[in-house]
Amino acid sequence: MAPDLERLLADAPYSGTELAVRSGVSRSTRHRILTGEVDPRLGTLRELAIAAGYDLELSFVPLSDPDAAWAARTLIDRTFLVEPTAGVEQWVSRLRRIVPDGDALRIARAAGEASALLRRPGTLFRAGRVAESDLAAAAELVDGRWAASGSAVLQRLDPDAAIAGPIILYTDDPVGFAELLPELRSCEPEAAALVIAPYAEELGIDTRTDGALRLVAPVQGLIDAFGVGGALGAAAAAVAGRW
């Protein structure tokens, strides 16, 4: 929010003092809002927008916040030694409220539901026969980082189980990756055999290679599976219960 607000105010044809007078929001308060030091009320944001010649429109969108996954790993994954951002710290607090007893399985499930890839902007969904060797070959042809999650991770955590649900492929170039698999067809999220999602730096922590694939950390695989839900979510619960 702050970067957009900062651009809006910077483009306004008013000085900082004039914006303070027009909005009723002091320059010091405005600075703390823009730097993330304070969490402003909606009324304050609207006054700032009106002062700059705009208005504030609030809408609700499906929840898919990757910070929820990083927060869960901060709480339950000892390998995840990352300095938390403000957004991650907020999710740490939320998860502690949602799961007050600190149960790791419930934290992973709550974080998965909050970071669900099926609702993530920029994610692509493909149906058809998916071979791990084909995914690895395509991933190596695309510039950037990549790692697999979802059923690919769960199957290795429980080799004797028949894991149903999609493979998740994180990549720096989802569109370019999808173009290398023309035999797969676009589909609705719930019908996907392959979920292609934007890569994030945090995914590189505790990755490993097994067979043809580079895999995310087991905890991340469980979180992602809970986010997909359905058969894959049920498999995640079963695997975690025996893990």
Tab-separated table of C-alpha atoms in Angstrom:
chain	number	residue	atom	x	y	z
A	1	MET	CA	0.000	0.000	0.000
A	2	ALA	CA	2.691	2.509	0.980
A	3	PRO	CA	4.550	2.580	-2.379
A	4	ASP	CA	1.303	3.292	-4.260
A	5	LEU	CA	0.329	5.968	-1.756
A	6	GLU	CA	3.800	7.486	-1.955
A	7	ARG	CA	3.562	7.784	-5.750
A	8	LEU	CA	0.051	9.212	-5.517
A	9	LEU	CA	1.128	11.914	-3.073
A	10	ALA	CA	4.342	12.658	-4.963
A	11	ASP	CA	2.371	13.203	-8.179
A	12	ALA	CA	-0.166	15.490	-6.505
A	13	PRO	CA	0.129	19.184	-7.480
A	14	TYR	CA	0.547	20.225	-3.853
A	15	SER	CA	3.450	20.733	-1.486
A	16	GLY	CA	3.886	18.628	1.620
A	17	THR	CA	2.503	21.446	3.742
A	18	GLU	CA	-0.518	21.875	1.471
A	19	LEU	CA	-1.240	18.133	1.611
A	20	ALA	CA	-1.123	18.267	5.404
A	21	VAL	CA	-3.622	21.151	5.466
A	22	ARG	CA	-5.942	19.583	2.883
A	23	SER	CA	-5.941	16.143	4.522
A	24	GLY	CA	-5.724	17.036	8.199
A	25	VAL	CA	-2.838	14.546	8.453
A	26	SER	CA	0.446	15.984	9.696
A	27	ARG	CA	3.635	15.619	7.691
A	28	SER	CA	5.209	13.519	10.456
A	29	THR	CA	2.230	11.140	10.534
A	30	ARG	CA	2.283	10.910	6.744
A	31	HIS	CA	5.981	10.020	6.881
A	32	ARG	CA	5.360	7.253	9.435
A	33	ILE	CA	2.591	5.835	7.246
A	34	LEU	CA	4.817	5.792	4.167
A	35	THR	CA	7.698	4.145	6.021
A	36	GLY	CA	5.439	1.506	7.571
A	37	GLU	CA	6.012	2.692	11.127
A	38	VAL	CA	2.271	2.999	11.771
A	39	ASP	CA	-0.768	1.114	10.514
A	40	PRO	CA	-3.168	3.847	9.348
A	41	ARG	CA	-6.928	3.758	9.659
A	42	LEU	CA	-8.940	3.618	6.447
A	43	GLY	CA	-10.335	7.048	7.213
A	44	THR	CA	-6.829	8.503	7.345
A	45	LEU	CA	-5.886	6.903	4.032
A	46	ARG	CA	-9.037	8.242	2.411
A	47	GLU	CA	-8.316	11.773	3.594
A	48	LEU	CA	-4.820	11.568	2.125
A	49	ALA	CA	-6.219	10.271	-1.162
A	50	ILE	CA	-8.872	13.003	-1.326
A	51	ALA	CA	-6.246	15.654	-0.592
A	52	ALA	CA	-4.318	14.426	-3.635
A	53	GLY	CA	-7.404	14.374	-5.857
A	54	TYR	CA	-8.281	10.689	-5.580
A	55	ASP	CA	-10.620	8.500	-3.569
A	56	LEU	CA	-10.141	5.164	-1.836
A	57	GLU	CA	-11.939	2.060	-3.090
A	58	LEU	CA	-11.843	-1.012	-0.853
A	59	SER	CA	-12.436	-4.510	-2.222
A	60	PHE	CA	-12.071	-8.031	-0.866
A	61	VAL	CA	-9.985	-10.614	-2.730
A	62	PRO	CA	-9.269	-14.297	-2.025
A	63	LEU	CA	-6.467	-14.725	0.492
A	64	SER	CA	-3.136	-15.941	-0.881
A	65	ASP	CA	-0.305	-14.348	1.066
A	66	PRO	CA	3.111	-16.056	0.829
A	67	ASP	CA	4.117	-14.339	4.064
A	68	ALA	CA	1.812	-16.781	5.866
A	69	ALA	CA	3.954	-19.682	4.665
A	70	TRP	CA	7.197	-17.978	5.693
A	71	ALA	CA	5.679	-17.234	9.104
A	72	ALA	CA	4.735	-20.874	9.597
A	73	ARG	CA	8.245	-21.975	8.685
A	74	THR	CA	9.638	-19.401	11.106
A	75	LEU	CA	7.576	-21.053	13.843
A	76	ILE	CA	7.979	-24.758	13.045
A	77	ASP	CA	10.972	-25.208	10.707
A	78	ARG	CA	14.375	-25.017	12.406
A	79	THR	CA	16.151	-24.726	9.043
A	80	PHE	CA	14.271	-21.528	8.146
A	81	LEU	CA	16.718	-18.976	9.537
A	82	VAL	CA	15.475	-15.849	7.801
A	83	GLU	CA	15.109	-12.373	9.260
A	84	PRO	CA	11.336	-11.836	9.198
A	85	THR	CA	9.848	-8.891	7.368
A	86	ALA	CA	7.075	-6.814	8.920
A	87	GLY	CA	4.539	-8.817	6.917
A	88	VAL	CA	5.935	-12.120	8.177
A	89	GLU	CA	5.932	-10.864	11.768
A	90	GLN	CA	2.260	-9.955	11.398
A	91	TRP	CA	1.534	-13.492	10.217
A	92	VAL	CA	3.514	-14.965	13.089
A	93	SER	CA	1.191	-13.087	15.443
A	94	ARG	CA	-1.884	-14.211	13.499
A	95	LEU	CA	-0.838	-17.863	13.495
A	96	ARG	CA	-0.204	-17.725	17.219
A	97	ARG	CA	-3.742	-16.410	17.675
A	98	ILE	CA	-5.232	-18.997	15.320
A	99	VAL	CA	-3.265	-21.891	16.845
A	100	PRO	CA	-2.710	-20.858	20.470
A	101	ASP	CA	-1.376	-24.280	21.495
A	102	GLY	CA	1.410	-24.067	18.897
A	103	ASP	CA	0.556	-27.402	17.270
A	104	ALA	CA	2.859	-27.676	14.228
A	105	LEU	CA	0.354	-29.537	12.051
A	106	ARG	CA	-2.381	-26.984	12.678
A	107	ILE	CA	0.045	-24.125	12.020
A	108	ALA	CA	1.042	-25.696	8.693
A	109	ARG	CA	-2.600	-26.190	7.742
A	110	ALA	CA	-3.600	-22.630	8.663
A	111	ALA	CA	-0.623	-21.206	6.778
A	112	GLY	CA	-1.372	-23.358	3.752
A	113	GLU	CA	-4.942	-22.139	3.603
A	114	ALA	CA	-3.768	-18.526	3.928
A	115	SER	CA	-1.075	-18.848	1.237
A	116	ALA	CA	-3.061	-21.058	-1.153
A	117	LEU	CA	-1.535	-21.141	-4.626
A	118	LEU	CA	-4.890	-21.871	-6.242
A	119	ARG	CA	-5.751	-18.214	-5.588
A	120	ARG	CA	-2.298	-16.707	-6.250
A	121	PRO	CA	-2.035	-14.090	-9.026
A	122	GLY	CA	0.422	-15.173	-11.709
A	123	THR	CA	-0.115	-18.891	-11.112
A	124	LEU	CA	-0.921	-21.137	-14.089
A	125	PHE	CA	-2.858	-24.405	-14.067
A	126	ARG	CA	-2.391	-27.289	-16.488
A	127	ALA	CA	-4.141	-30.622	-16.981
A	128	GLY	CA	-2.765	-33.729	-18.660
A	129	ARG	CA	-0.149	-36.386	-18.043
A	130	VAL	CA	2.755	-34.924	-16.082
A	131	ALA	CA	6.135	-36.691	-16.038
A	132	GLU	CA	8.760	-35.522	-13.568
A	133	SER	CA	11.516	-35.928	-16.157
A	134	ASP	CA	9.659	-33.600	-18.535
A	135	LEU	CA	9.223	-31.008	-15.793
A	136	ALA	CA	12.901	-31.078	-14.896
A	137	ALA	CA	13.960	-30.806	-18.537
A	138	ALA	CA	11.663	-27.833	-19.115
A	139	ALA	CA	12.757	-26.132	-15.893
A	140	GLU	CA	16.416	-26.332	-16.898
A	141	LEU	CA	15.617	-24.649	-20.222
A	142	VAL	CA	14.017	-21.654	-18.520
A	143	ASP	CA	16.262	-18.983	-17.055
A	144	GLY	CA	16.199	-18.616	-13.301
A	145	ARG	CA	15.450	-20.643	-10.210
A	146	TRP	CA	12.959	-23.458	-9.798
A	147	ALA	CA	11.811	-26.113	-7.348
A	148	ALA	CA	8.999	-28.658	-7.139
A	149	SER	CA	6.451	-29.055	-4.363
A	150	GLY	CA	3.010	-30.560	-3.812
A	151	SER	CA	2.572	-34.255	-4.561
A	152	ALA	CA	6.223	-34.533	-5.645
A	153	VAL	CA	7.311	-33.815	-2.063
A	154	LEU	CA	4.589	-35.817	-0.319
A	155	GLN	CA	5.286	-38.918	-2.403
A	156	ARG	CA	8.879	-38.904	-1.206
A	157	LEU	CA	7.863	-38.371	2.403
A	158	ASP	CA	5.631	-41.451	2.179
A	159	PRO	CA	6.856	-43.658	-0.707
A	160	ASP	CA	4.346	-46.416	0.029
A	161	ALA	CA	1.303	-44.144	-0.282
A	162	ALA	CA	-0.558	-43.366	-3.492
A	163	ILE	CA	-0.493	-39.570	-3.363
A	164	ALA	CA	-3.205	-37.904	-5.424
A	165	GLY	CA	-3.060	-34.256	-6.398
A	166	PRO	CA	-1.003	-31.873	-8.485
A	167	ILE	CA	2.718	-31.338	-8.664
A	168	ILE	CA	3.598	-27.723	-7.941
A	169	LEU	CA	6.450	-26.210	-9.919
A	170	TYR	CA	7.852	-22.905	-8.712
A	171	THR	CA	9.817	-21.006	-11.344
A	172	ASP	CA	11.072	-17.501	-12.038
A	173	ASP	CA	9.285	-17.681	-15.412
A	174	PRO	CA	5.888	-19.432	-15.139
A	175	VAL	CA	4.785	-18.385	-18.634
A	176	GLY	CA	8.028	-19.477	-20.283
A	177	PHE	CA	7.924	-22.789	-18.429
A	178	ALA	CA	4.325	-23.467	-19.458
A	179	GLU	CA	5.166	-22.773	-23.102
A	180	LEU	CA	7.682	-25.637	-23.027
A	181	LEU	CA	4.889	-28.097	-22.174
A	182	PRO	CA	2.414	-27.533	-25.043
A	183	GLU	CA	0.885	-30.988	-24.595
A	184	LEU	CA	-0.657	-29.842	-21.311
A	185	ARG	CA	-3.875	-27.859	-21.516
A	186	SER	CA	-5.004	-24.888	-19.471
A	187	CYS	CA	-7.657	-25.750	-16.892
A	188	GLU	CA	-9.461	-24.585	-13.793
A	189	PRO	CA	-7.367	-24.660	-10.599
A	190	GLU	CA	-9.257	-27.575	-9.058
A	191	ALA	CA	-8.620	-29.764	-12.142
A	192	ALA	CA	-4.881	-29.128	-12.392
A	193	ALA	CA	-2.299	-31.887	-12.541
A	194	LEU	CA	0.397	-29.223	-12.581
A	195	VAL	CA	0.425	-25.887	-10.761
A	196	ILE	CA	3.052	-23.442	-12.063
A	197	ALA	CA	3.722	-20.659	-9.570
A	198	PRO	CA	6.118	-17.711	-9.277
A	199	TYR	CA	9.317	-18.520	-7.402
A	200	ALA	CA	10.304	-16.707	-4.204
A	201	GLU	CA	13.748	-16.524	-2.609
A	202	GLU	CA	12.555	-18.141	0.624
A	203	LEU	CA	11.755	-21.351	-1.262
A	204	GLY	CA	15.466	-22.009	-1.729
A	205	ILE	CA	16.007	-22.767	1.960
A	206	ASP	CA	16.531	-26.492	2.636
A	207	THR	CA	15.872	-27.614	-0.943
A	208	ARG	CA	17.203	-30.974	-2.068
A	209	THR	CA	17.471	-32.983	-5.262
A	210	ASP	CA	15.744	-36.346	-5.591
A	211	GLY	CA	15.641	-38.065	-8.942
A	212	ALA	CA	15.001	-35.541	-11.684
A	213	LEU	CA	13.543	-32.861	-9.440
A	214	ARG	CA	14.799	-30.165	-7.136
A	215	LEU	CA	12.376	-30.198	-4.198
A	216	VAL	CA	11.342	-27.575	-1.676
A	217	ALA	CA	11.761	-28.316	2.021
A	218	PRO	CA	9.391	-30.961	3.425
A	219	VAL	CA	7.631	-28.387	5.619
A	220	GLN	CA	7.053	-26.155	2.593
A	221	GLY	CA	5.684	-29.135	0.674
A	222	LEU	CA	3.167	-29.811	3.437
A	223	ILE	CA	2.127	-26.158	3.625
A	224	ASP	CA	1.609	-26.030	-0.143
A	225	ALA	CA	-0.387	-29.261	-0.092
A	226	PHE	CA	-2.690	-27.944	2.626
A	227	GLY	CA	-3.206	-24.869	0.464
A	228	VAL	CA	-4.288	-26.966	-2.511
A	229	GLY	CA	-6.661	-28.912	-0.279
A	230	GLY	CA	-8.829	-31.788	-1.480
A	231	ALA	CA	-7.049	-35.104	-1.902
A	232	LEU	CA	-3.636	-33.477	-1.641
A	233	GLY	CA	-4.570	-31.724	1.586
A	234	ALA	CA	-5.844	-35.000	3.032
A	235	ALA	CA	-2.605	-36.691	2.007
A	236	ALA	CA	-0.624	-33.929	3.718
A	237	ALA	CA	-2.527	-34.510	6.958
A	238	ALA	CA	-1.892	-38.252	6.746
A	239	VAL	CA	1.796	-37.843	5.938
A	240	ALA	CA	2.332	-35.249	8.673
A	241	GLY	CA	0.586	-37.471	11.188
A	242	ARG	CA	3.154	-40.219	10.544
A	243	TRP	CA	6.154	-37.942	10.094
